[in-house]
Coordinates of C-alpha atoms and ligand atoms in Angstrom, one line a residue:
X1 CA 72.8 112.7 101.3
X2 CA 73.8 115.4 103.7
X3 CA 72.7 113.4 106.7
X4 CA 75.3 110.7 106.1
X5 CA 78.6 111.3 107.8
X6 CA 82.0 109.7 107.3
X7 CA 82.6 107.4 110.2
X8 CA 86.4 107.6 110.4
X9 CA 86.1 105.2 113.4
X10 CA 89.3 103.4 113.9
X11 CA 88.6 99.7 114.8
X12 CA 90.6 97.7 117.3
X13 CA 92.0 94.5 115.8
X14 CA 91.1 92.3 118.7
X15 CA 87.6 92.1 120.2
X16 CA 88.3 93.6 123.6
X17 CA 87.0 91.3 126.3
X18 CA 85.5 87.9 126.7
X19 CA 81.7 88.1 126.2
X20 CA 81.0 85.5 128.9
X21 CA 80.0 87.9 131.7
X22 CA 76.3 86.8 131.9
X23 CA 77.0 83.0 131.6
X24 CA 76.9 80.3 134.2
X25 CA 79.9 78.4 135.3
X26 CA 78.6 75.4 133.3
X27 CA 78.3 77.5 130.2
X28 CA 81.8 78.9 130.6
X29 CA 83.1 75.4 130.9
X30 CA 81.4 74.5 127.7
X31 CA 83.1 77.4 125.9
X32 CA 86.5 76.3 127.3
X33 CA 85.9 72.7 126.2
X34 CA 84.9 73.8 122.6
X35 CA 87.8 76.2 122.4
X36 CA 90.1 73.3 123.2
X37 CA 88.5 71.1 120.5
X38 CA 88.9 74.0 118.0
X39 CA 92.6 74.2 118.8
X40 CA 93.1 70.5 118.1
X41 CA 90.9 70.3 115.0
X42 CA 92.3 73.4 113.4
X43 CA 95.9 72.4 113.9
X44 CA 95.2 69.1 112.2
X45 CA 93.2 70.6 109.4
X46 CA 95.6 73.4 108.7
X47 CA 98.4 70.9 108.4
X48 CA 96.5 69.0 105.7
X49 CA 94.9 72.0 103.9
X50 CA 97.5 74.8 104.2
X51 CA 96.8 77.4 101.4
X52 CA 94.3 75.2 99.6
X53 CA 90.9 76.8 99.3
X54 CA 88.0 74.6 100.6
X55 CA 84.3 75.0 100.2
X56 CA 82.5 71.7 101.0
X57 CA 83.7 68.1 101.5
X58 CA 83.6 65.5 98.7
X59 CA 81.8 62.1 98.7
X60 CA 84.5 60.7 101.0
X61 CA 84.4 63.6 103.4
X62 CA 87.5 65.4 102.1
X63 CA 88.1 69.0 101.1
X64 CA 89.3 69.7 97.5
X65 CA 90.6 73.0 96.2
X66 CA 87.9 75.2 94.6
X67 CA 90.1 75.8 91.5
X68 CA 89.9 72.1 90.6
X69 CA 86.1 72.3 91.0
X70 CA 83.2 74.1 89.5
X71 CA 83.3 77.1 91.9
X72 CA 86.7 78.6 90.9
X73 CA 88.9 81.3 92.4
X74 CA 86.3 84.0 92.4
X75 CA 83.7 82.1 94.4
X76 CA 82.3 84.2 97.2
X77 CA 83.3 81.8 100.0
X78 CA 87.0 81.7 99.3
X79 CA 87.9 84.1 102.1
X80 CA 86.5 82.0 104.9
X81 CA 89.3 79.4 105.2
X82 CA 92.0 82.1 105.4
X83 CA 89.7 84.0 107.7
X84 CA 89.7 80.9 110.0
X85 CA 93.5 80.9 109.8
X86 CA 93.7 84.5 110.8
X87 CA 91.4 83.9 113.7
X88 CA 93.6 81.0 114.8
X89 CA 96.7 83.2 114.4
X90 CA 95.1 85.8 116.6
X91 CA 94.2 83.2 119.2
X92 CA 97.5 81.3 119.2
X93 CA 100.3 83.4 117.5
X94 CA 101.2 80.2 115.7
X95 CA 103.1 81.4 112.6
X96 CA 102.0 78.5 110.4
X97 CA 98.4 79.9 110.4
X98 CA 99.6 83.3 109.2
X99 CA 101.8 81.8 106.4
X100 CA 98.9 79.6 105.1
X101 CA 96.5 82.6 105.2
X102 CA 99.0 84.7 103.2
X103 CA 99.3 81.9 100.7
X104 CA 95.6 82.1 100.0
X105 CA 95.7 85.9 99.8
X106 CA 98.4 85.7 97.2
X107 CA 96.2 83.4 95.1
X108 CA 93.2 85.7 95.4
X109 CA 95.3 88.6 94.2
X110 CA 94.8 87.4 90.7
X111 CA 91.1 88.4 90.9
X112 CA 92.0 92.0 91.2
X113 CA 93.4 91.9 87.6
X114 CA 90.2 90.2 86.5
X115 CA 87.3 92.2 87.9
X116 CA 84.9 90.2 85.6
X117 CA 85.5 87.3 87.9
X118 CA 84.2 89.0 91.1
X119 CA 81.0 90.7 92.1
X120 CA 79.5 92.4 95.2
X121 CA 81.1 89.6 97.3
X122 CA 84.6 91.2 97.2
X123 CA 84.0 92.0 100.8
X124 CA 83.6 88.4 101.8
X125 CA 86.8 87.7 99.7
X126 CA 89.1 90.5 100.9
X127 CA 88.0 91.4 104.4
X128 CA 89.1 88.0 105.9
X129 CA 92.3 88.0 103.8
X130 CA 94.0 91.2 102.8
X131 CA 92.3 93.6 105.2
X132 CA 92.7 91.1 108.1
X133 CA 96.4 90.8 107.1
X134 CA 96.9 94.5 107.0
X135 CA 95.0 95.1 110.3
X136 CA 97.0 92.4 112.1
X137 CA 100.5 92.9 110.5
X138 CA 100.5 96.2 108.7
X139 CA 101.4 94.5 105.4
X140 CA 101.2 97.2 102.7
X141 CA 100.2 94.6 100.1
X142 CA 97.2 93.8 102.2
X143 CA 96.2 97.5 102.2
X144 CA 96.7 97.8 98.5
X145 CA 94.6 94.7 97.7
X146 CA 91.9 95.8 100.2
X147 CA 91.6 99.3 98.6
X148 CA 91.5 97.9 95.1
X149 CA 88.7 95.5 96.2
X150 CA 86.8 98.4 97.9
X151 CA 87.0 100.4 94.6
X152 CA 85.4 97.4 92.7
X153 CA 82.6 97.3 95.3
X154 CA 82.2 101.1 95.1
X155 CA 81.8 100.9 91.3
X156 CA 78.7 98.7 91.7
X157 CA 76.6 101.5 93.3
X158 CA 73.4 102.3 91.4
X159 CA 73.1 106.1 91.7
X160 CA 69.3 106.2 91.2
X161 CA 68.3 103.2 93.3
X162 CA 70.9 103.9 96.1
X163 CA 72.0 100.3 96.3
X164 CA 75.1 98.2 95.5
X165 CA 74.2 95.8 92.7
X166 CA 74.4 92.1 93.6
X167 CA 75.1 89.4 91.1
X168 CA 76.8 89.6 87.7
X169 CA 75.1 89.1 84.3
X170 CA 76.3 85.5 84.3
X171 CA 73.9 84.8 87.2
X172 CA 70.9 85.9 85.1
X173 CA 69.8 82.4 84.3
X174 CA 70.1 81.2 87.9
X175 CA 68.3 84.3 89.0
X176 CA 65.3 83.3 87.0
X177 CA 64.9 80.3 89.4
X178 CA 64.7 82.8 92.4
X179 CA 62.2 85.1 90.9
X180 CA 61.9 86.5 87.4
X181 CA 63.7 89.8 86.8
X182 CA 66.6 91.8 85.6
X183 CA 69.6 91.1 87.9
X184 CA 71.1 94.5 87.0
X185 CA 68.6 96.0 89.4
X186 CA 68.9 93.5 92.2
X187 CA 70.2 94.1 95.7
X188 CA 70.4 91.4 98.3
X189 CA 70.5 91.3 102.1
X190 CA 73.9 89.4 102.1
X191 CA 75.7 92.5 100.8
X192 CA 75.4 94.1 104.3
X193 CA 78.4 91.9 105.1
X194 CA 80.4 93.3 102.1
X195 CA 80.0 97.0 102.8
X196 CA 82.3 96.9 105.9
X197 CA 85.0 96.9 103.2
X198 CA 83.8 100.4 102.2
X199 CA 83.7 101.6 105.8
X200 CA 87.3 100.3 106.2
X201 CA 88.4 102.1 103.0
X202 CA 87.1 105.4 104.3
X203 CA 88.7 104.8 107.6
X204 CA 92.0 104.0 105.9
X205 CA 92.0 106.8 103.3
X206 CA 90.2 109.4 105.4
X207 CA 87.9 109.9 102.4
X208 CA 84.2 109.8 103.2
X209 CA 83.0 108.6 99.7
X210 CA 83.3 104.9 100.3
X211 CA 81.4 105.1 103.6
X212 CA 78.7 107.3 102.1
X213 CA 78.0 104.6 99.5
X214 CA 77.9 102.0 102.3
X215 CA 75.5 104.0 104.4
X216 CA 73.3 104.7 101.5
X217 CA 73.1 101.0 100.6
X218 CA 72.3 100.1 104.3
X219 CA 69.5 102.7 104.4
X220 CA 68.0 101.3 101.2
X221 CA 68.2 97.8 102.8
X222 CA 66.4 99.1 105.9
X223 CA 63.6 100.4 103.7
X224 CA 63.1 97.6 101.3
X225 CA 64.5 94.4 102.8
X226 CA 63.4 94.5 106.5
X227 CA 59.7 94.0 107.1
X228 CA 57.9 95.6 110.0
X229 CA 57.9 92.3 112.0
X230 CA 61.7 92.0 111.8
X231 CA 61.7 89.3 109.1
X232 CA 63.5 90.0 105.9
X233 CA 63.3 89.7 102.2
X234 CA 66.3 88.2 100.5
X235 CA 66.2 90.3 97.3
X236 CA 64.9 93.7 96.2
X237 CA 64.4 94.3 92.5
X238 CA 64.6 97.9 91.2
X239 CA 64.5 99.2 87.7
X240 CA 68.2 99.4 86.9
X241 CA 67.7 102.6 84.8
X242 CA 65.4 104.6 87.0
X243 CA 65.9 103.1 90.4
X244 CA 62.2 102.6 90.9
X245 CA 61.2 99.8 93.3
X246 CA 59.6 96.9 91.5
X247 CA 59.3 93.8 93.8
X248 CA 60.9 91.4 96.2
X249 CA 61.7 88.1 94.4
X250 CA 61.8 84.9 96.4
X251 CA 65.5 84.3 96.6
X252 CA 67.1 81.4 98.4
X253 CA 64.3 80.8 100.8
X254 CA 61.0 78.8 100.5
X255 CA 58.8 81.4 98.7
X256 CA 58.1 85.1 98.3
X257 CA 57.2 86.5 101.7
X258 CA 58.9 83.7 103.6
X259 CA 62.0 84.1 105.7
X260 CA 65.3 82.6 104.6
X261 CA 67.2 82.0 107.8
X262 CA 70.7 82.8 106.5
X263 CA 69.4 86.0 105.0
X264 CA 68.0 86.8 108.5
X265 CA 71.5 86.1 110.0
X266 CA 73.2 88.4 107.5
X267 CA 70.7 91.1 108.5
X268 CA 71.4 90.7 112.2
X269 CA 75.2 90.8 111.8
X270 CA 75.2 93.3 108.9
X271 CA 73.1 96.0 110.5
X272 CA 75.1 95.6 113.8
X273 CA 78.3 96.2 111.8
X274 CA 76.9 99.3 110.1
X275 CA 76.2 100.6 113.6
X276 CA 79.7 99.8 114.7
X277 CA 81.2 101.7 111.8
X278 CA 78.8 104.7 111.8
X279 CA 77.2 104.9 115.3
X280 CA 73.9 105.6 113.6
X281 CA 71.4 104.3 116.2
X282 CA 68.9 103.3 113.6
X283 CA 71.2 100.5 112.4
X284 CA 71.6 99.1 115.9
X285 CA 67.8 99.2 116.3
X286 CA 67.3 97.4 113.0
X287 CA 69.8 94.8 114.0
X288 CA 68.0 94.2 117.3
X289 CA 64.6 94.0 115.5
X290 CA 66.0 91.3 113.2
X291 CA 67.7 89.6 116.1
X292 CA 64.5 89.4 118.2
X293 CA 62.7 87.8 115.3
X294 CA 65.6 85.2 114.9
X295 CA 65.7 84.5 118.7
X296 CA 61.9 84.0 118.8
X297 CA 62.0 81.5 115.9
X298 CA 65.1 79.7 117.1
X299 CA 63.7 79.3 120.6
X300 CA 60.6 77.7 119.1
X301 CA 62.8 75.2 117.3
X302 CA 65.1 73.9 120.0
X303 CA 67.6 76.6 119.0
X304 CA 68.2 75.0 115.6
X305 CA 67.7 77.1 112.4
X306 CA 65.4 75.8 109.7
X307 CA 66.5 76.7 106.3
X308 CA 63.5 79.1 106.2
X309 CA 61.7 80.1 109.3
X310 CA 58.4 79.9 107.3
X311 CA 59.1 76.6 105.5
X312 CA 56.4 73.8 105.7
X313 CA 56.7 71.3 108.6
X314 CA 57.9 68.7 106.1
X315 CA 60.5 68.0 104.8
X316 CA 62.4 69.2 107.9
X317 CA 65.5 71.0 106.6
X318 CA 68.1 72.8 108.7
X319 CA 70.9 75.2 107.9
X320 CA 73.6 75.3 110.5
X321 CA 75.4 78.2 108.8
X322 CA 72.5 80.4 109.7
X323 CA 72.9 79.3 113.3
X324 CA 76.7 80.2 113.4
X325 CA 76.2 83.5 111.6
X326 CA 73.3 84.5 113.9
X327 CA 75.3 83.7 117.0
X328 CA 78.3 85.8 115.8
X329 CA 75.9 88.6 114.9
X330 CA 74.2 88.5 118.3
X331 CA 77.6 88.8 120.0
X332 CA 78.3 91.8 117.8
X333 CA 75.1 93.4 119.0
X334 CA 76.1 92.5 122.6
X335 CA 79.2 94.6 122.1
X336 CA 77.1 97.7 121.5
X337 CA 74.2 97.6 124.0
X338 CA 74.0 98.6 127.6
X339 CA 75.1 96.1 130.3
X340 CA 71.5 95.3 131.3
X341 CA 70.7 94.3 127.6
X342 CA 73.7 92.1 127.0
X343 CA 72.5 88.8 128.7
X344 CA 69.7 88.4 126.1
X345 CA 72.1 88.4 123.1
X346 CA 75.0 86.5 124.8
X347 CA 72.8 83.8 126.2
X348 CA 70.9 83.3 123.0
X349 CA 74.2 83.1 121.0
X350 CA 75.4 80.4 123.4
X351 CA 72.2 78.4 123.2
X352 CA 72.4 78.5 119.4
X353 CA 76.1 77.4 119.4
X354 CA 75.4 74.6 121.8
X355 CA 72.4 73.2 119.8
X356 CA 74.5 73.5 116.6
X357 CA 77.5 71.8 118.2
X358 CA 75.4 68.9 119.6
X359 CA 73.6 68.2 116.4
X360 CA 76.2 69.0 113.7
X361 CA 79.8 69.1 114.9
X362 CA 82.5 66.6 114.1
X363 CA 85.6 67.0 116.2
X364 CA 87.6 64.1 114.8
X365 CA 90.9 65.8 113.8
X366 CA 91.2 63.3 110.9
X367 CA 88.0 64.5 109.3
X368 CA 87.8 67.7 107.2
X369 CA 85.2 70.3 108.4
X370 CA 83.7 70.9 111.8
X371 CA 80.1 71.9 111.3
X372 CA 77.9 69.7 109.1
X373 CA 74.2 70.6 108.3
X374 CA 74.8 73.6 106.1
X375 CA 72.2 74.3 103.3
X376 CA 72.9 76.6 100.4
X377 CA 69.3 77.2 99.4
X378 CA 65.8 75.8 100.1
X379 CA 64.9 74.6 96.6
X380 CA 67.8 72.2 96.0
X381 CA 66.7 69.9 93.2
X382 CA 69.1 66.9 94.0
X383 CA 69.9 67.5 97.7
X384 CA 73.6 67.9 97.1
X385 CA 73.5 71.4 98.7
X386 CA 71.3 70.4 101.7
X387 CA 72.7 69.7 105.1
X388 CA 76.3 69.4 104.1
X389 CA 79.5 70.9 105.6
X390 CA 80.0 74.5 104.3
X391 CA 83.1 76.4 105.0
X392 CA 81.4 79.6 106.3
X393 CA 79.6 77.5 108.9
X394 CA 83.0 76.6 110.3
X395 CA 84.2 80.2 110.0
X396 CA 81.4 81.8 111.9
X397 CA 81.2 79.0 114.5
X398 CA 84.9 79.6 115.3
X399 CA 84.5 83.4 115.3
X400 CA 81.6 83.2 117.7
X401 CA 83.5 80.9 120.1
X402 CA 86.6 83.1 120.0
X403 CA 84.4 86.1 120.7
X404 CA 83.1 84.4 123.8
X405 CA 86.8 83.8 124.7
X406 CA 87.8 87.4 124.0
X407 CA 90.3 86.1 121.4
X408 CA 88.6 87.0 118.1
X409 CA 90.4 89.1 115.5
X410 CA 88.2 91.9 114.3
X411 CA 87.5 91.0 110.6
X412 CA 84.4 92.8 109.5
Ligands
LIG501 N1 75.9 85.1 100.2 C1 75.3 84.0 99.6 C2 74.6 83.1 100.6 O1 74.5 83.4 101.8 O2 74.2 82.1 100.2

């Protein structure tokens, strides 16, 4: 472990400058137009939704609160609506966004007294809420909640396998549909987006332990998740007792060895973030490798992401959330590469956002949600989770557009 260093890199709260340098006047005008639409839509939505926690829309196109639905308070997506509110607060300084975001954070606080209700996704829950609040306003409650959440994440580290365990035991049955195995030994690509909570905790406490666990997990992901061609596995199964590598179960994509597009997007963004927090060049190179694979596949599909880049030609299924996350991740990479490399990542991000906007966005202020076309997993028996509005599609779409404007709050 001696090669892992404690980053201690203090992050700015606002992304420094607009990422539009390499764009044409027409593309810049597109960004301005979409930014204007986001302002109108979010003002209307926030007025209706406030501190409610939305996930997807119901049969009549309305959000309902997750606590009145099957997903509940601990569901992994519950930080995205407040994350959108913090992004809008950063962009507009409108106090109503901050107050509504705080209302959600206060609700999520209950999870910290019930650790059995959360899993590895505490980063998705507490980075866009408590940590965003603390970074932006200095609220000590945000810091307290963020550090408690980081401790929960830290406690999921498997010492022998060098990974943070993914799902809880209660997911065991569902896990059987994604590939037989013992969930106690599973790590997943998505978790790269949770470990910035650990980097933040080390930065905040000046204690390297949290960051060392994060780096160790990211190194294991590099070794067992990323394939030599830049495509990714979703899951790695280890023996939970010995840490011995067993297999790569199928996960949420089409089949074992295929390429689940949202998993790819988590890899692009997640490895770029591990670079941001550690300056370990290998993480940036892995992020670029995964990004190049995504760009090649997206360019071959009119810049629209299939649910799985290796799915059969029919049925044609898209996942807009993979598009939005990939775009935000490409802009993260653009922040770290030399000037001459930036245009590739910024232009690709813009093409993805434009294609996604044209096909999936609804700008009617009276309608809940912006980006339709989100798909939770490929094998969806009744289609209820296929090409529907999903809150994180909206979050990452907004984050990416605000990054292009130089108005995005640094969340991850
Ligand atoms: N993190 C779960 C998913 O991306 O579906």
